Amino acid sequence: MRQKRIMAVLFTVLCLALFILAANLLVLHRNVYRIPETAVEDLCRVLADEGIYLEADMVPRRREDGLIYVSDGSEYEEKTAVLLTGSEIKSRFVIPEGQLFLHYSGDITEFTDGFGFHYRHASLEPEGVVNHADGSLQVYEQLTEGLSPLSVSGSAAQAAMTFLDRQDEQLQRNLQIETVIASVHGYDNGRTYVRCLRQIDGVEVTENSVICVVENGVVTEAAGKWCFMNFAESYTAQLSDITNILFMMKRTLAGIDIPNGRCMVLGLEQCYSLYFLAQNEGFCLIPCWRVKTDTAGELVYSALDGTLYTKMEEITS
């Protein structure tokens, strides 16, 4: 009888120890992989004191690791030019902030700093249509003013995707890289205008925007900023807490004039941004956070250390 009581006590003690261990492991897991609620509440309160308003529900609670993709940047322009045109380079010229290649096919490819590029088909008039390496939304709206929107899955969109994905055939087997059709407009003298964006791992690559001009199913011109990626390796890195990123945002906004002295955070989105390596050794894509505001534009911060990557852009109505 006494032995049964001792066994019952030992069983109770064992269950209690297991419960305490499980509770401690749960707390440890939450502390390691999740941001404490008190930290988010303190963040929102501190931001509000500075006139920056953020809904606590918008702040992700999970701590995450991220992938960094490192590119082989050797002869980037030459390799890209040949793959885009399917033709070897006949002549090359130095232009302000970049290079221009004339191909045996008659096509012209032009590359400038910051991944700006301009492609012109041999059949196109020398002055071109887009006439500068800018794939921004403002330029696209100017080109397509008054034109009717078309299907983003139509033949013109497919032609633009095929053209921009010529770099990615081997890459697609290892990475989830996707060219996204933002919008399609036409026709104007038989031309269709296609605006393209890029995603990797399901999130947008910042400052990758291209306008393609499609005529008779062929891309005759393309201009904008686009990273024709050829990654040599990738590795995992621990990301900074989003609360740290938002504290960095507070410091950024403290140094500028905010209209009416207040700013509302409208959205937080993960994205990727290009980062140039030292001594011209190529570039890489690193995880970032895009912070959208109502009065201070959009800010993109490195998710690794909180570095501000973009300049402030005022939102205009």
PDB file of C-alpha atoms in Angstrom:
ATOM      1  CA  MET A   1       0.000   0.000   0.000  1.00  0.00           C
ATOM      2  CA  ARG A   2       2.812   2.328   0.999  1.00  0.00           C
ATOM      3  CA  GLN A   3       4.688   1.436  -2.198  1.00  0.00           C
ATOM      4  CA  LYS A   4       1.662   2.406  -4.291  1.00  0.00           C
ATOM      5  CA  ARG A   5       1.476   5.797  -2.537  1.00  0.00           C
ATOM      6  CA  ILE A   6       5.184   6.396  -3.184  1.00  0.00           C
ATOM      7  CA  MET A   7       4.721   5.465  -6.858  1.00  0.00           C
ATOM      8  CA  ALA A   8       1.761   7.837  -7.124  1.00  0.00           C
ATOM      9  CA  VAL A   9       3.775  10.683  -5.598  1.00  0.00           C
ATOM     10  CA  LEU A  10       6.723  10.007  -7.908  1.00  0.00           C
ATOM     11  CA  PHE A  11       4.403   9.912 -10.919  1.00  0.00           C
ATOM     12  CA  THR A  12       2.858  13.244  -9.856  1.00  0.00           C
ATOM     13  CA  VAL A  13       6.309  14.801  -9.406  1.00  0.00           C
ATOM     14  CA  LEU A  14       7.373  13.490 -12.831  1.00  0.00           C
ATOM     15  CA  CYS A  15       4.270  14.939 -14.502  1.00  0.00           C
ATOM     16  CA  LEU A  16       4.828  18.271 -12.751  1.00  0.00           C
ATOM     17  CA  ALA A  17       8.485  18.339 -13.883  1.00  0.00           C
ATOM     18  CA  LEU A  18       7.488  17.562 -17.464  1.00  0.00           C
ATOM     19  CA  PHE A  19       4.858  20.307 -17.366  1.00  0.00           C
ATOM     20  CA  ILE A  20       7.401  22.843 -16.055  1.00  0.00           C
ATOM     21  CA  LEU A  21       9.930  21.757 -18.696  1.00  0.00           C
ATOM     22  CA  ALA A  22       7.357  22.044 -21.479  1.00  0.00           C
ATOM     23  CA  ALA A  23       6.305  25.501 -20.237  1.00  0.00           C
ATOM     24  CA  ASN A  24       9.932  26.662 -20.145  1.00  0.00           C
ATOM     25  CA  LEU A  25      10.571  25.301 -23.629  1.00  0.00           C
ATOM     26  CA  LEU A  26       7.463  27.080 -24.911  1.00  0.00           C
ATOM     27  CA  VAL A  27       8.572  30.380 -23.336  1.00  0.00           C
ATOM     28  CA  LEU A  28      12.083  29.897 -24.725  1.00  0.00           C
ATOM     29  CA  HIS A  29      10.698  29.127 -28.186  1.00  0.00           C
ATOM     30  CA  ARG A  30       8.519  32.248 -28.123  1.00  0.00           C
ATOM     31  CA  ASN A  31      11.433  34.406 -26.959  1.00  0.00           C
ATOM     32  CA  VAL A  32      13.721  33.044 -29.668  1.00  0.00           C
ATOM     33  CA  TYR A  33      11.295  32.883 -32.604  1.00  0.00           C
ATOM     34  CA  ARG A  34       8.706  35.528 -31.767  1.00  0.00           C
ATOM     35  CA  ILE A  35       8.823  39.212 -30.863  1.00  0.00           C
ATOM     36  CA  PRO A  36       7.248  39.875 -27.406  1.00  0.00           C
ATOM     37  CA  GLU A  37       3.914  41.703 -27.421  1.00  0.00           C
ATOM     38  CA  THR A  38       5.308  44.238 -24.946  1.00  0.00           C
ATOM     39  CA  ALA A  39       8.064  45.149 -27.424  1.00  0.00           C
ATOM     40  CA  VAL A  40       5.473  45.881 -30.134  1.00  0.00           C
ATOM     41  CA  GLU A  41       3.319  47.910 -27.729  1.00  0.00           C
ATOM     42  CA  ASP A  42       6.349  49.921 -26.567  1.00  0.00           C
ATOM     43  CA  LEU A  43       7.336  50.525 -30.192  1.00  0.00           C
ATOM     44  CA  CYS A  44       3.901  51.867 -31.154  1.00  0.00           C
ATOM     45  CA  ARG A  45       3.860  54.134 -28.098  1.00  0.00           C
ATOM     46  CA  VAL A  46       7.339  55.559 -28.783  1.00  0.00           C
ATOM     47  CA  LEU A  47       6.497  56.167 -32.455  1.00  0.00           C
ATOM     48  CA  ALA A  48       3.216  57.888 -31.541  1.00  0.00           C
ATOM     49  CA  ASP A  49       5.118  60.251 -29.225  1.00  0.00           C
ATOM     50  CA  GLU A  50       7.069  61.365 -32.322  1.00  0.00           C
ATOM     51  CA  GLY A  51       3.932  61.784 -34.468  1.00  0.00           C
ATOM     52  CA  ILE A  52       4.383  58.461 -36.280  1.00  0.00           C
ATOM     53  CA  TYR A  53       1.321  56.241 -36.071  1.00  0.00           C
ATOM     54  CA  LEU A  54       1.436  52.475 -36.522  1.00  0.00           C
ATOM     55  CA  GLU A  55      -1.230  49.844 -35.910  1.00  0.00           C
ATOM     56  CA  ALA A  56       0.200  47.070 -33.703  1.00  0.00           C
ATOM     57  CA  ASP A  57      -1.570  44.413 -35.801  1.00  0.00           C
ATOM     58  CA  MET A  58       0.569  45.392 -38.809  1.00  0.00           C
ATOM     59  CA  VAL A  59       3.833  44.345 -37.116  1.00  0.00           C
ATOM     60  CA  PRO A  60       4.840  40.707 -37.828  1.00  0.00           C
ATOM     61  CA  ARG A  61       5.639  38.812 -34.632  1.00  0.00           C
ATOM     62  CA  ARG A  62       7.779  36.023 -36.055  1.00  0.00           C
ATOM     63  CA  ARG A  63      11.579  36.264 -36.121  1.00  0.00           C
ATOM     64  CA  GLU A  64      12.930  34.835 -39.363  1.00  0.00           C
ATOM     65  CA  ASP A  65      16.062  33.957 -41.287  1.00  0.00           C
ATOM     66  CA  GLY A  66      16.479  35.107 -44.873  1.00  0.00           C
ATOM     67  CA  LEU A  67      18.306  34.022 -48.016  1.00  0.00           C
ATOM     68  CA  ILE A  68      20.987  36.194 -49.608  1.00  0.00           C
ATOM     69  CA  TYR A  69      21.656  35.540 -53.306  1.00  0.00           C
ATOM     70  CA  VAL A  70      25.150  36.359 -54.565  1.00  0.00           C
ATOM     71  CA  SER A  71      25.631  36.981 -58.288  1.00  0.00           C
ATOM     72  CA  ASP A  72      28.577  36.347 -60.538  1.00  0.00           C
ATOM     73  CA  GLY A  73      29.107  39.878 -61.854  1.00  0.00           C
ATOM     74  CA  SER A  74      31.988  39.156 -64.238  1.00  0.00           C
ATOM     75  CA  GLU A  75      31.296  40.511 -67.751  1.00  0.00           C
ATOM     76  CA  TYR A  76      27.691  41.093 -66.707  1.00  0.00           C
ATOM     77  CA  GLU A  77      26.819  43.521 -69.515  1.00  0.00           C
ATOM     78  CA  GLU A  78      28.446  41.510 -72.302  1.00  0.00           C
ATOM     79  CA  LYS A  79      26.842  38.213 -71.293  1.00  0.00           C
ATOM     80  CA  THR A  80      23.440  39.826 -70.838  1.00  0.00           C
ATOM     81  CA  ALA A  81      23.601  41.632 -74.177  1.00  0.00           C
ATOM     82  CA  VAL A  82      24.351  38.430 -76.109  1.00  0.00           C
ATOM     83  CA  LEU A  83      21.607  36.441 -74.370  1.00  0.00           C
ATOM     84  CA  LEU A  84      19.017  39.192 -74.909  1.00  0.00           C
ATOM     85  CA  THR A  85      19.669  39.562 -78.619  1.00  0.00           C
ATOM     86  CA  GLY A  86      20.881  36.069 -79.504  1.00  0.00           C
ATOM     87  CA  SER A  87      23.643  37.796 -81.444  1.00  0.00           C
ATOM     88  CA  GLU A  88      27.345  38.375 -80.763  1.00  0.00           C
ATOM     89  CA  ILE A  89      28.688  41.883 -80.200  1.00  0.00           C
ATOM     90  CA  LYS A  90      30.029  43.614 -83.316  1.00  0.00           C
ATOM     91  CA  SER A  91      31.111  46.942 -81.770  1.00  0.00           C
ATOM     92  CA  ARG A  92      31.147  48.466 -78.300  1.00  0.00           C
ATOM     93  CA  PHE A  93      31.122  52.114 -77.254  1.00  0.00           C
ATOM     94  CA  VAL A  94      31.676  53.917 -73.965  1.00  0.00           C
ATOM     95  CA  ILE A  95      28.758  56.210 -73.132  1.00  0.00           C
ATOM     96  CA  PRO A  96      28.093  58.409 -70.075  1.00  0.00           C
ATOM     97  CA  GLU A  97      27.750  56.061 -67.064  1.00  0.00           C
ATOM     98  CA  GLY A  98      27.808  52.870 -69.112  1.00  0.00           C
ATOM     99  CA  GLN A  99      28.342  50.942 -72.344  1.00  0.00           C
ATOM    100  CA  LEU A 100      26.524  50.533 -75.668  1.00  0.00           C
ATOM    101  CA  PHE A 101      26.804  47.408 -77.833  1.00  0.00           C
ATOM    102  CA  LEU A 102      26.014  47.100 -81.531  1.00  0.00           C
ATOM    103  CA  HIS A 103      25.263  43.485 -82.466  1.00  0.00           C
ATOM    104  CA  TYR A 104      25.761  41.663 -85.765  1.00  0.00           C
ATOM    105  CA  SER A 105      21.956  41.329 -85.940  1.00  0.00           C
ATOM    106  CA  GLY A 106      21.623  45.123 -85.967  1.00  0.00           C
ATOM    107  CA  ASP A 107      20.116  45.170 -82.460  1.00  0.00           C
ATOM    108  CA  ILE A 108      21.445  47.714 -79.950  1.00  0.00           C
ATOM    109  CA  THR A 109      21.815  47.127 -76.207  1.00  0.00           C
ATOM    110  CA  GLU A 110      22.762  49.841 -73.748  1.00  0.00           C
ATOM    111  CA  PHE A 111      23.654  49.430 -70.061  1.00  0.00           C
ATOM    112  CA  THR A 112      24.040  52.207 -67.488  1.00  0.00           C
ATOM    113  CA  ASP A 113      24.727  52.432 -63.755  1.00  0.00           C
ATOM    114  CA  GLY A 114      22.150  51.067 -61.334  1.00  0.00           C
ATOM    115  CA  PHE A 115      21.060  48.276 -63.729  1.00  0.00           C
ATOM    116  CA  GLY A 116      19.531  50.656 -66.210  1.00  0.00           C
ATOM    117  CA  PHE A 117      19.263  49.141 -69.696  1.00  0.00           C
ATOM    118  CA  HIS A 118      17.816  49.998 -73.101  1.00  0.00           C
ATOM    119  CA  TYR A 119      17.251  47.503 -75.922  1.00  0.00           C
ATOM    120  CA  ARG A 120      16.364  48.447 -79.490  1.00  0.00           C
ATOM    121  CA  HIS A 121      15.516  45.945 -82.210  1.00  0.00           C
ATOM    122  CA  ALA A 122      17.223  46.299 -85.587  1.00  0.00           C
ATOM    123  CA  SER A 123      13.870  47.145 -87.201  1.00  0.00           C
ATOM    124  CA  LEU A 124      13.282  50.143 -84.923  1.00  0.00           C
ATOM    125  CA  GLU A 125      13.956  53.729 -85.951  1.00  0.00           C
ATOM    126  CA  PRO A 126      17.155  55.123 -84.363  1.00  0.00           C
ATOM    127  CA  GLU A 127      15.310  57.487 -82.017  1.00  0.00           C
ATOM    128  CA  GLY A 128      13.204  54.646 -80.610  1.00  0.00           C
ATOM    129  CA  VAL A 129       9.883  54.932 -78.798  1.00  0.00           C
ATOM    130  CA  VAL A 130      10.749  54.973 -75.101  1.00  0.00           C
ATOM    131  CA  ASN A 131      14.023  56.758 -75.919  1.00  0.00           C
ATOM    132  CA  HIS A 132      15.534  56.525 -72.450  1.00  0.00           C
ATOM    133  CA  ALA A 133      16.282  53.840 -69.857  1.00  0.00           C
ATOM    134  CA  ASP A 134      13.398  54.506 -67.495  1.00  0.00           C
ATOM    135  CA  GLY A 135      10.715  51.933 -66.732  1.00  0.00           C
ATOM    136  CA  SER A 136       9.027  54.014 -64.039  1.00  0.00           C
ATOM    137  CA  LEU A 137       5.274  54.115 -63.565  1.00  0.00           C
ATOM    138  CA  GLN A 138       5.199  57.837 -64.421  1.00  0.00           C
ATOM    139  CA  VAL A 139       6.829  57.251 -67.817  1.00  0.00           C
ATOM    140  CA  TYR A 140       4.552  54.288 -68.491  1.00  0.00           C
ATOM    141  CA  GLU A 141       1.463  56.392 -67.756  1.00  0.00           C
ATOM    142  CA  GLN A 142       2.688  59.069 -70.165  1.00  0.00           C
ATOM    143  CA  LEU A 143       3.218  56.518 -72.944  1.00  0.00           C
ATOM    144  CA  THR A 144      -0.143  54.830 -72.422  1.00  0.00           C
ATOM    145  CA  GLU A 145      -2.315  57.885 -71.781  1.00  0.00           C
ATOM    146  CA  GLY A 146      -5.652  57.333 -73.450  1.00  0.00           C
ATOM    147  CA  LEU A 147      -4.896  53.722 -74.421  1.00  0.00           C
ATOM    148  CA  SER A 148      -7.142  50.834 -73.439  1.00  0.00           C
ATOM    149  CA  PRO A 149      -5.896  48.233 -70.926  1.00  0.00           C
ATOM    150  CA  LEU A 150      -5.411  44.712 -72.290  1.00  0.00           C
ATOM    151  CA  SER A 151      -5.176  41.273 -70.701  1.00  0.00           C
ATOM    152  CA  VAL A 152      -1.989  40.613 -68.693  1.00  0.00           C
ATOM    153  CA  SER A 153      -2.060  37.036 -70.029  1.00  0.00           C
ATOM    154  CA  GLY A 154      -2.294  37.969 -73.695  1.00  0.00           C
ATOM    155  CA  SER A 155       0.265  37.412 -76.445  1.00  0.00           C
ATOM    156  CA  ALA A 156       1.999  40.768 -75.933  1.00  0.00           C
ATOM    157  CA  ALA A 157       2.530  40.033 -72.247  1.00  0.00           C
ATOM    158  CA  GLN A 158       3.897  36.584 -73.086  1.00  0.00           C
ATOM    159  CA  ALA A 159       6.310  38.091 -75.600  1.00  0.00           C
ATOM    160  CA  ALA A 160       7.621  40.526 -72.972  1.00  0.00           C
ATOM    161  CA  MET A 161       8.038  37.771 -70.378  1.00  0.00           C
ATOM    162  CA  THR A 162       9.890  35.531 -72.845  1.00  0.00           C
ATOM    163  CA  PHE A 163      12.239  38.389 -73.716  1.00  0.00           C
ATOM    164  CA  LEU A 164      13.075  39.280 -70.094  1.00  0.00           C
ATOM    165  CA  ASP A 165      13.379  35.659 -68.957  1.00  0.00           C
ATOM    166  CA  ARG A 166      16.097  34.721 -71.425  1.00  0.00           C
ATOM    167  CA  GLN A 167      18.596  34.979 -68.570  1.00  0.00           C
ATOM    168  CA  ASP A 168      16.665  32.706 -66.266  1.00  0.00           C
ATOM    169  CA  GLU A 169      16.255  29.332 -67.983  1.00  0.00           C
ATOM    170  CA  GLN A 170      18.965  27.632 -65.911  1.00  0.00           C
ATOM    171  CA  LEU A 171      18.232  29.753 -62.850  1.00  0.00           C
ATOM    172  CA  GLN A 172      14.553  28.812 -62.714  1.00  0.00           C
ATOM    173  CA  ARG A 173      15.460  25.234 -61.820  1.00  0.00           C
ATOM    174  CA  ASN A 174      16.964  26.380 -58.527  1.00  0.00           C
ATOM    175  CA  LEU A 175      15.124  29.578 -57.580  1.00  0.00           C
ATOM    176  CA  GLN A 176      11.570  30.866 -57.659  1.00  0.00           C
ATOM    177  CA  ILE A 177      12.185  33.854 -59.926  1.00  0.00           C
ATOM    178  CA  GLU A 178       9.176  35.295 -61.717  1.00  0.00           C
ATOM    179  CA  THR A 179       8.591  38.101 -64.171  1.00  0.00           C
ATOM    180  CA  VAL A 180       5.286  39.759 -63.247  1.00  0.00           C
ATOM    181  CA  ILE A 181       3.164  41.657 -65.767  1.00  0.00           C
ATOM    182  CA  ALA A 182       1.925  44.781 -63.991  1.00  0.00           C
ATOM    183  CA  SER A 183      -0.202  46.104 -66.870  1.00  0.00           C
ATOM    184  CA  VAL A 184      -0.637  46.050 -70.651  1.00  0.00           C
ATOM    185  CA  HIS A 185      -1.954  48.870 -72.855  1.00  0.00           C
ATOM    186  CA  GLY A 186      -2.460  49.240 -76.621  1.00  0.00           C
ATOM    187  CA  TYR A 187      -2.833  49.582 -79.488  1.00  0.00           C
ATOM    188  CA  ASP A 188      -1.184  52.717 -80.805  1.00  0.00           C
ATOM    189  CA  ASN A 189       0.029  52.369 -84.400  1.00  0.00           C
ATOM    190  CA  GLY A 190       0.174  48.621 -83.810  1.00  0.00           C
ATOM    191  CA  ARG A 191       2.251  48.943 -80.646  1.00  0.00           C
ATOM    192  CA  THR A 192       1.490  47.382 -77.273  1.00  0.00           C
ATOM    193  CA  TYR A 193       3.109  48.644 -74.081  1.00  0.00           C
ATOM    194  CA  VAL A 194       3.830  46.125 -71.321  1.00  0.00           C
ATOM    195  CA  ARG A 195       5.102  47.103 -67.865  1.00  0.00           C
ATOM    196  CA  CYS A 196       6.985  44.301 -66.074  1.00  0.00           C
ATOM    197  CA  LEU A 197       8.104  43.793 -62.476  1.00  0.00           C
ATOM    198  CA  ARG A 198      10.160  41.002 -60.893  1.00  0.00           C
ATOM    199  CA  GLN A 199       9.673  38.758 -57.874  1.00  0.00           C
ATOM    200  CA  ILE A 200      11.915  36.248 -56.139  1.00  0.00           C
ATOM    201  CA  ASP A 201      10.647  33.809 -53.501  1.00  0.00           C
ATOM    202  CA  GLY A 202       7.224  35.440 -53.868  1.00  0.00           C
ATOM    203  CA  VAL A 203       8.291  38.990 -52.913  1.00  0.00           C
ATOM    204  CA  GLU A 204       9.124  41.954 -55.137  1.00  0.00           C
ATOM    205  CA  VAL A 205      12.652  42.932 -56.154  1.00  0.00           C
ATOM    206  CA  THR A 206      12.763  46.707 -55.665  1.00  0.00           C
ATOM    207  CA  GLU A 207      13.692  49.034 -58.513  1.00  0.00           C
ATOM    208  CA  ASN A 208      13.145  46.336 -61.136  1.00  0.00           C
ATOM    209  CA  SER A 209      10.670  47.845 -63.580  1.00  0.00           C
ATOM    210  CA  VAL A 210      10.766  47.648 -67.382  1.00  0.00           C
ATOM    211  CA  ILE A 211       8.605  48.970 -70.210  1.00  0.00           C
ATOM    212  CA  CYS A 212       8.513  46.637 -73.231  1.00  0.00           C
ATOM    213  CA  VAL A 213       7.204  47.783 -76.605  1.00  0.00           C
ATOM    214  CA  VAL A 214       5.718  44.826 -78.525  1.00  0.00           C
ATOM    215  CA  GLU A 215       4.933  44.953 -82.248  1.00  0.00           C
ATOM    216  CA  ASN A 216       3.595  41.940 -84.160  1.00  0.00           C
ATOM    217  CA  GLY A 217       4.511  39.623 -81.293  1.00  0.00           C
ATOM    218  CA  VAL A 218       8.131  40.856 -81.099  1.00  0.00           C
ATOM    219  CA  VAL A 219       9.738  43.080 -78.450  1.00  0.00           C
ATOM    220  CA  THR A 220      11.148  45.954 -80.501  1.00  0.00           C
ATOM    221  CA  GLU A 221      12.240  48.050 -77.530  1.00  0.00           C
ATOM    222  CA  ALA A 222      12.656  47.656 -73.788  1.00  0.00           C
ATOM    223  CA  ALA A 223      13.841  50.186 -71.237  1.00  0.00           C
ATOM    224  CA  GLY A 224      14.058  50.456 -67.493  1.00  0.00           C
ATOM    225  CA  LYS A 225      15.961  48.960 -64.587  1.00  0.00           C
ATOM    226  CA  TRP A 226      16.346  45.203 -64.524  1.00  0.00           C
ATOM    227  CA  CYS A 227      18.784  42.811 -62.909  1.00  0.00           C
ATOM    228  CA  PHE A 228      19.455  39.932 -65.314  1.00  0.00           C
ATOM    229  CA  MET A 229      20.427  37.582 -62.497  1.00  0.00           C
ATOM    230  CA  ASN A 230      23.029  34.844 -62.655  1.00  0.00           C
ATOM    231  CA  PHE A 231      23.617  33.755 -59.077  1.00  0.00           C
ATOM    232  CA  ALA A 232      26.739  31.893 -58.096  1.00  0.00           C
ATOM    233  CA  GLU A 233      25.621  30.986 -54.563  1.00  0.00           C
ATOM    234  CA  SER A 234      23.128  31.688 -51.789  1.00  0.00           C
ATOM    235  CA  TYR A 235      23.315  31.499 -48.023  1.00  0.00           C
ATOM    236  CA  THR A 236      21.090  31.983 -44.991  1.00  0.00           C
ATOM    237  CA  ALA A 237      21.434  34.945 -42.607  1.00  0.00           C
ATOM    238  CA  GLN A 238      19.570  35.989 -39.483  1.00  0.00           C
ATOM    239  CA  LEU A 239      17.294  38.976 -40.037  1.00  0.00           C
ATOM    240  CA  SER A 240      16.994  41.928 -37.722  1.00  0.00           C
ATOM    241  CA  ASP A 241      13.725  42.242 -35.792  1.00  0.00           C
ATOM    242  CA  ILE A 242      11.157  44.407 -37.561  1.00  0.00           C
ATOM    243  CA  THR A 243      10.930  46.462 -34.348  1.00  0.00           C
ATOM    244  CA  ASN A 244      14.578  47.490 -34.827  1.00  0.00           C
ATOM    245  CA  ILE A 245      13.841  48.460 -38.438  1.00  0.00           C
ATOM    246  CA  LEU A 246      10.948  50.644 -37.342  1.00  0.00           C
ATOM    247  CA  PHE A 247      13.069  52.334 -34.682  1.00  0.00           C
ATOM    248  CA  MET A 248      15.515  53.156 -37.491  1.00  0.00           C
ATOM    249  CA  MET A 249      12.578  54.627 -39.421  1.00  0.00           C
ATOM    250  CA  LYS A 250      11.875  56.922 -36.459  1.00  0.00           C
ATOM    251  CA  ARG A 251      15.430  58.259 -36.690  1.00  0.00           C
ATOM    252  CA  THR A 252      15.077  58.743 -40.454  1.00  0.00           C
ATOM    253  CA  LEU A 253      11.848  60.714 -40.176  1.00  0.00           C
ATOM    254  CA  ALA A 254      13.247  62.837 -37.333  1.00  0.00           C
ATOM    255  CA  GLY A 255      15.673  64.364 -39.811  1.00  0.00           C
ATOM    256  CA  ILE A 256      13.088  65.563 -42.361  1.00  0.00           C
ATOM    257  CA  ASP A 257      10.105  67.880 -42.512  1.00  0.00           C
ATOM    258  CA  ILE A 258       6.901  65.837 -42.175  1.00  0.00           C
ATOM    259  CA  PRO A 259       3.750  67.621 -43.414  1.00  0.00           C
ATOM    260  CA  ASN A 260       1.534  68.568 -40.456  1.00  0.00           C
ATOM    261  CA  GLY A 261       4.114  66.984 -38.148  1.00  0.00           C
ATOM    262  CA  ARG A 262       2.554  63.533 -38.390  1.00  0.00           C
ATOM    263  CA  CYS A 263       3.010  60.374 -40.409  1.00  0.00           C
ATOM    264  CA  MET A 264       0.870  57.245 -40.719  1.00  0.00           C
ATOM    265  CA  VAL A 265       2.425  53.881 -41.574  1.00  0.00           C
ATOM    266  CA  LEU A 266       0.153  52.339 -44.214  1.00  0.00           C
ATOM    267  CA  GLY A 267       1.927  49.052 -44.838  1.00  0.00           C
ATOM    268  CA  LEU A 268       4.931  46.821 -44.139  1.00  0.00           C
ATOM    269  CA  GLU A 269       6.088  44.479 -46.901  1.00  0.00           C
ATOM    270  CA  GLN A 270       9.025  42.141 -47.346  1.00  0.00           C
ATOM    271  CA  CYS A 271      11.047  42.632 -50.531  1.00  0.00           C
ATOM    272  CA  TYR A 272      14.511  42.121 -52.032  1.00  0.00           C
ATOM    273  CA  SER A 273      16.983  44.845 -53.011  1.00  0.00           C
ATOM    274  CA  LEU A 274      20.209  44.865 -54.969  1.00  0.00           C
ATOM    275  CA  TYR A 275      23.441  45.456 -53.095  1.00  0.00           C
ATOM    276  CA  PHE A 276      26.761  46.065 -54.844  1.00  0.00           C
ATOM    277  CA  LEU A 277      29.782  44.219 -53.480  1.00  0.00           C
ATOM    278  CA  ALA A 278      33.101  45.973 -52.862  1.00  0.00           C
ATOM    279  CA  GLN A 279      35.818  46.247 -55.517  1.00  0.00           C
ATOM    280  CA  ASN A 280      33.466  45.492 -58.420  1.00  0.00           C
ATOM    281  CA  GLU A 281      33.080  41.853 -57.363  1.00  0.00           C
ATOM    282  CA  GLY A 282      29.467  41.666 -58.437  1.00  0.00           C
ATOM    283  CA  PHE A 283      26.255  42.173 -56.539  1.00  0.00           C
ATOM    284  CA  CYS A 284      23.737  40.338 -54.417  1.00  0.00           C
ATOM    285  CA  LEU A 285      20.059  40.385 -53.517  1.00  0.00           C
ATOM    286  CA  ILE A 286      19.363  40.884 -49.833  1.00  0.00           C
ATOM    287  CA  PRO A 287      16.076  40.703 -47.882  1.00  0.00           C
ATOM    288  CA  CYS A 288      14.544  44.084 -47.075  1.00  0.00           C
ATOM    289  CA  TRP A 289      11.456  45.696 -45.564  1.00  0.00           C
ATOM    290  CA  ARG A 290       9.426  48.299 -47.473  1.00  0.00           C
ATOM    291  CA  VAL A 291       7.649  50.777 -45.200  1.00  0.00           C
ATOM    292  CA  LYS A 292       4.781  52.665 -46.867  1.00  0.00           C
ATOM    293  CA  THR A 293       3.661  55.954 -45.321  1.00  0.00           C
ATOM    294  CA  ASP A 294       1.030  58.564 -46.127  1.00  0.00           C
ATOM    295  CA  THR A 295       3.255  61.666 -46.040  1.00  0.00           C
ATOM    296  CA  ALA A 296       6.877  60.480 -46.343  1.00  0.00           C
ATOM    297  CA  GLY A 297       6.634  58.156 -49.349  1.00  0.00           C
ATOM    298  CA  GLU A 298       8.153  54.681 -49.229  1.00  0.00           C
ATOM    299  CA  LEU A 299      11.313  53.644 -47.407  1.00  0.00           C
ATOM    300  CA  VAL A 300      13.211  50.405 -48.016  1.00  0.00           C
ATOM    301  CA  TYR A 301      15.453  49.137 -45.196  1.00  0.00           C
ATOM    302  CA  SER A 302      17.894  46.243 -45.161  1.00  0.00           C
ATOM    303  CA  ALA A 303      16.424  43.421 -43.100  1.00  0.00           C
ATOM    304  CA  LEU A 304      19.977  42.492 -42.059  1.00  0.00           C
ATOM    305  CA  ASP A 305      21.099  45.657 -40.284  1.00  0.00           C
ATOM    306  CA  GLY A 306      18.424  48.314 -40.784  1.00  0.00           C
ATOM    307  CA  THR A 307      20.332  50.357 -43.387  1.00  0.00           C
ATOM    308  CA  LEU A 308      18.082  52.725 -45.342  1.00  0.00           C
ATOM    309  CA  TYR A 309      18.335  51.768 -49.038  1.00  0.00           C
ATOM    310  CA  THR A 310      16.071  54.240 -50.788  1.00  0.00           C
ATOM    311  CA  LYS A 311      15.860  57.993 -50.804  1.00  0.00           C
ATOM    312  CA  MET A 312      12.702  59.612 -49.579  1.00  0.00           C
ATOM    313  CA  GLU A 313       9.987  59.931 -52.213  1.00  0.00           C
ATOM    314  CA  GLU A 314       7.159  62.346 -51.693  1.00  0.00           C
ATOM    315  CA  ILE A 315       3.725  60.970 -52.584  1.00  0.00           C
ATOM    316  CA  THR A 316       1.845  63.173 -55.026  1.00  0.00           C
ATOM    317  CA  SER A 317      -1.843  63.021 -55.695  1.00  0.00           C
TER     318      SER A 317
END
